[in-house]
Amino acid sequence: MTENTTSVARAGRPEAGVSTLKGRTGAGAPAETRGKTTMADGVVAKIAGMAAREAPGVHRLGGGMARAFGAVRERVPGGGGGAVTQGVKVEVGERQAAVDLDIVVEYGYSVVEVSGDVRTDVIGAVERMTGLEVVEVNIAVDDVHLPDEEEAEESDGGEGRVR
């Protein structure tokens, strides 16, 4: 992720790589400019994960290993809560964010269209809810979910092989 903001250094020259949020201070300044707001990566990851899941054609988020670790994490007491951010990785700066997603697409949907819809939805949600500029949303399509796979998942879920 690259940082596009600059601040003014001594002698009036821009200093690359330095970003500062400047707001007016004092009694005459608007309330929304007094102070600094920071956001944890987890906040942006939850917003991005929810927005990605709502796009038509997305079966689930997370690759094979992420889903396996997620299943184990859900069974450990106090380990849940990561389901929303499964398959989501973010980098958050002061003014910008970058998002990486691993998705599984439903069979029959155009992978290109689903990826475009996910990208649009994630950028819109993150920028609207956080005020951060989303510089990129990288999407890795890990699998295509077939309709007959659902029956196999349900029959395997929770039961052992031996009865």
Short mmCIF file of C-alpha atoms in Angstrom, two decimals:
data_model
loop_
_atom_site.label_atom_id
_atom_site.label_comp_id
_atom_site.label_asym_id
_atom_site.label_seq_id
_atom_site.Cartn_x
_atom_site.Cartn_y
_atom_site.Cartn_z
CA MET A 1 0.00 0.00 0.00
CA THR A 2 1.36 3.42 -0.87
CA GLU A 3 0.70 6.57 1.09
CA ASN A 4 -0.31 9.48 -1.10
CA THR A 5 -0.56 12.16 1.56
CA THR A 6 2.17 14.63 2.42
CA SER A 7 2.66 17.28 5.03
CA VAL A 8 4.64 20.48 4.92
CA ALA A 9 8.10 20.25 6.43
CA ARG A 10 10.50 23.01 7.38
CA ALA A 11 11.26 25.50 4.61
CA GLY A 12 7.84 24.82 3.00
CA ARG A 13 8.88 21.62 1.18
CA PRO A 14 6.64 18.56 1.20
CA GLU A 15 8.08 15.67 3.18
CA ALA A 16 7.23 12.33 1.53
CA GLY A 17 5.92 9.47 3.63
CA VAL A 18 4.60 11.63 6.47
CA SER A 19 0.88 11.96 6.98
CA THR A 20 -0.83 14.15 9.51
CA LEU A 21 -4.44 14.99 10.04
CA LYS A 22 -4.69 18.72 10.43
CA GLY A 23 -7.81 20.24 11.83
CA ARG A 24 -8.60 23.58 13.27
CA THR A 25 -8.49 23.67 17.03
CA GLY A 26 -9.89 25.98 19.62
CA ALA A 27 -13.33 27.17 20.62
CA GLY A 28 -14.19 28.44 17.14
CA ALA A 29 -13.44 25.14 15.37
CA PRO A 30 -16.25 22.73 14.45
CA ALA A 31 -16.65 19.86 16.91
CA GLU A 32 -15.88 17.18 14.29
CA THR A 33 -12.37 18.60 13.71
CA ARG A 34 -11.29 18.66 17.36
CA GLY A 35 -9.27 15.56 18.15
CA LYS A 36 -8.09 12.46 16.34
CA THR A 37 -9.94 9.27 15.42
CA THR A 38 -8.11 6.00 14.86
CA MET A 39 -9.59 2.72 13.67
CA ALA A 40 -8.35 -0.76 14.43
CA ASP A 41 -7.76 -3.14 11.54
CA GLY A 42 -10.49 -5.40 12.94
CA VAL A 43 -13.12 -2.69 12.50
CA VAL A 44 -12.34 -2.30 8.81
CA ALA A 45 -12.08 -6.09 8.39
CA LYS A 46 -15.58 -6.62 9.84
CA ILE A 47 -17.08 -3.96 7.59
CA ALA A 48 -15.34 -5.41 4.52
CA GLY A 49 -16.34 -8.97 5.44
CA MET A 50 -20.00 -8.10 5.90
CA ALA A 51 -20.12 -6.14 2.65
CA ALA A 52 -18.43 -8.96 0.70
CA ARG A 53 -20.82 -11.61 2.06
CA GLU A 54 -23.85 -9.59 0.95
CA ALA A 55 -22.81 -9.58 -2.73
CA PRO A 56 -24.82 -11.96 -4.93
CA GLY A 57 -22.85 -15.06 -5.95
CA VAL A 58 -20.58 -15.16 -2.90
CA HIS A 59 -20.99 -18.50 -1.14
CA ARG A 60 -18.55 -17.77 1.66
CA LEU A 61 -15.27 -16.09 2.49
CA GLY A 62 -12.00 -17.81 3.28
CA GLY A 63 -9.88 -20.40 1.55
CA GLY A 64 -9.65 -24.04 2.58
CA MET A 65 -7.16 -23.46 5.38
CA ALA A 66 -8.93 -20.35 6.66
CA ARG A 67 -12.21 -22.27 6.84
CA ALA A 68 -10.51 -25.19 8.62
CA PHE A 69 -8.95 -22.87 11.21
CA GLY A 70 -12.28 -21.04 11.55
CA ALA A 71 -14.10 -24.29 12.29
CA VAL A 72 -11.56 -25.15 15.00
CA ARG A 73 -11.67 -21.59 16.40
CA GLU A 74 -15.48 -21.72 16.70
CA ARG A 75 -15.30 -24.90 18.83
CA VAL A 76 -12.78 -23.42 21.27
CA PRO A 77 -14.46 -21.52 24.12
CA GLY A 78 -13.94 -17.79 23.60
CA GLY A 79 -12.42 -18.40 20.17
CA GLY A 80 -15.46 -17.43 18.12
CA GLY A 81 -16.08 -14.00 16.70
CA GLY A 82 -13.56 -14.41 13.91
CA ALA A 83 -16.18 -15.75 11.51
CA VAL A 84 -17.01 -12.29 10.16
CA THR A 85 -13.37 -11.57 9.35
CA GLN A 86 -12.54 -15.05 8.04
CA GLY A 87 -10.93 -14.65 4.62
CA VAL A 88 -10.40 -10.91 5.14
CA LYS A 89 -7.07 -9.15 5.62
CA VAL A 90 -6.72 -5.38 5.84
CA GLU A 91 -4.00 -2.77 6.20
CA VAL A 92 -5.17 0.49 7.71
CA GLY A 93 -3.25 3.76 7.68
CA GLU A 94 -4.29 7.18 8.93
CA ARG A 95 -6.26 8.02 5.79
CA GLN A 96 -6.21 4.91 3.59
CA ALA A 97 -7.00 1.21 3.72
CA ALA A 98 -6.23 -1.80 1.54
CA VAL A 99 -8.30 -4.99 1.64
CA ASP A 100 -7.47 -8.57 0.62
CA LEU A 101 -10.33 -11.09 0.34
CA ASP A 102 -10.48 -14.85 -0.24
CA ILE A 103 -13.89 -15.85 -1.59
CA VAL A 104 -15.79 -18.91 -2.78
CA VAL A 105 -18.17 -18.17 -5.67
CA GLU A 106 -21.47 -19.99 -6.30
CA TYR A 107 -21.49 -22.11 -9.45
CA GLY A 108 -23.30 -20.38 -12.33
CA TYR A 109 -22.26 -16.85 -11.44
CA SER A 110 -19.69 -14.95 -13.47
CA VAL A 111 -16.51 -14.81 -11.41
CA VAL A 112 -15.61 -11.49 -13.04
CA GLU A 113 -19.00 -9.94 -12.22
CA VAL A 114 -19.04 -11.27 -8.65
CA SER A 115 -15.52 -9.92 -8.09
CA GLY A 116 -16.53 -6.53 -9.46
CA ASP A 117 -19.66 -6.42 -7.29
CA VAL A 118 -17.70 -7.43 -4.19
CA ARG A 119 -15.04 -4.81 -4.90
CA THR A 120 -17.69 -2.09 -5.39
CA ASP A 121 -19.64 -3.09 -2.27
CA VAL A 122 -16.55 -3.29 -0.05
CA ILE A 123 -15.16 0.05 -1.21
CA GLY A 124 -18.54 1.73 -0.75
CA ALA A 125 -19.13 0.30 2.74
CA VAL A 126 -15.63 0.96 4.09
CA GLU A 127 -15.43 4.50 2.71
CA ARG A 128 -18.96 5.38 3.84
CA MET A 129 -18.60 3.96 7.34
CA THR A 130 -15.00 4.92 8.14
CA GLY A 131 -14.13 7.89 5.94
CA LEU A 132 -10.95 6.09 4.85
CA GLU A 133 -9.96 6.01 1.19
CA VAL A 134 -9.81 2.40 -0.03
CA VAL A 135 -6.80 2.24 -2.34
CA GLU A 136 -7.28 -1.38 -3.41
CA VAL A 137 -9.42 -4.47 -2.91
CA ASN A 138 -7.59 -7.62 -3.99
CA ILE A 139 -9.79 -10.68 -4.44
CA ALA A 140 -8.59 -14.28 -4.60
CA VAL A 141 -11.26 -16.71 -5.77
CA ASP A 142 -10.33 -19.94 -3.99
CA ASP A 143 -13.16 -22.19 -5.12
CA VAL A 144 -16.47 -22.54 -6.92
CA HIS A 145 -19.26 -23.99 -4.79
CA LEU A 146 -21.25 -26.65 -6.63
CA PRO A 147 -24.90 -27.34 -5.69
CA ASP A 148 -24.23 -31.03 -4.89
CA GLU A 149 -21.42 -30.07 -2.48
CA GLU A 150 -24.03 -28.76 -0.05
CA GLU A 151 -25.48 -32.24 0.48
CA ALA A 152 -22.01 -33.68 1.13
CA GLU A 153 -21.22 -30.92 3.66
CA GLU A 154 -24.49 -31.45 5.54
CA SER A 155 -24.11 -35.22 5.74
CA ASP A 156 -20.52 -34.93 7.03
CA GLY A 157 -21.22 -32.14 9.51
CA GLY A 158 -20.98 -33.13 13.13
CA GLU A 159 -21.16 -36.90 12.68
CA GLY A 160 -18.31 -39.36 12.64
CA ARG A 161 -17.73 -41.87 9.88
CA VAL A 162 -18.57 -44.83 12.11
CA ARG A 163 -21.98 -45.34 13.67
#
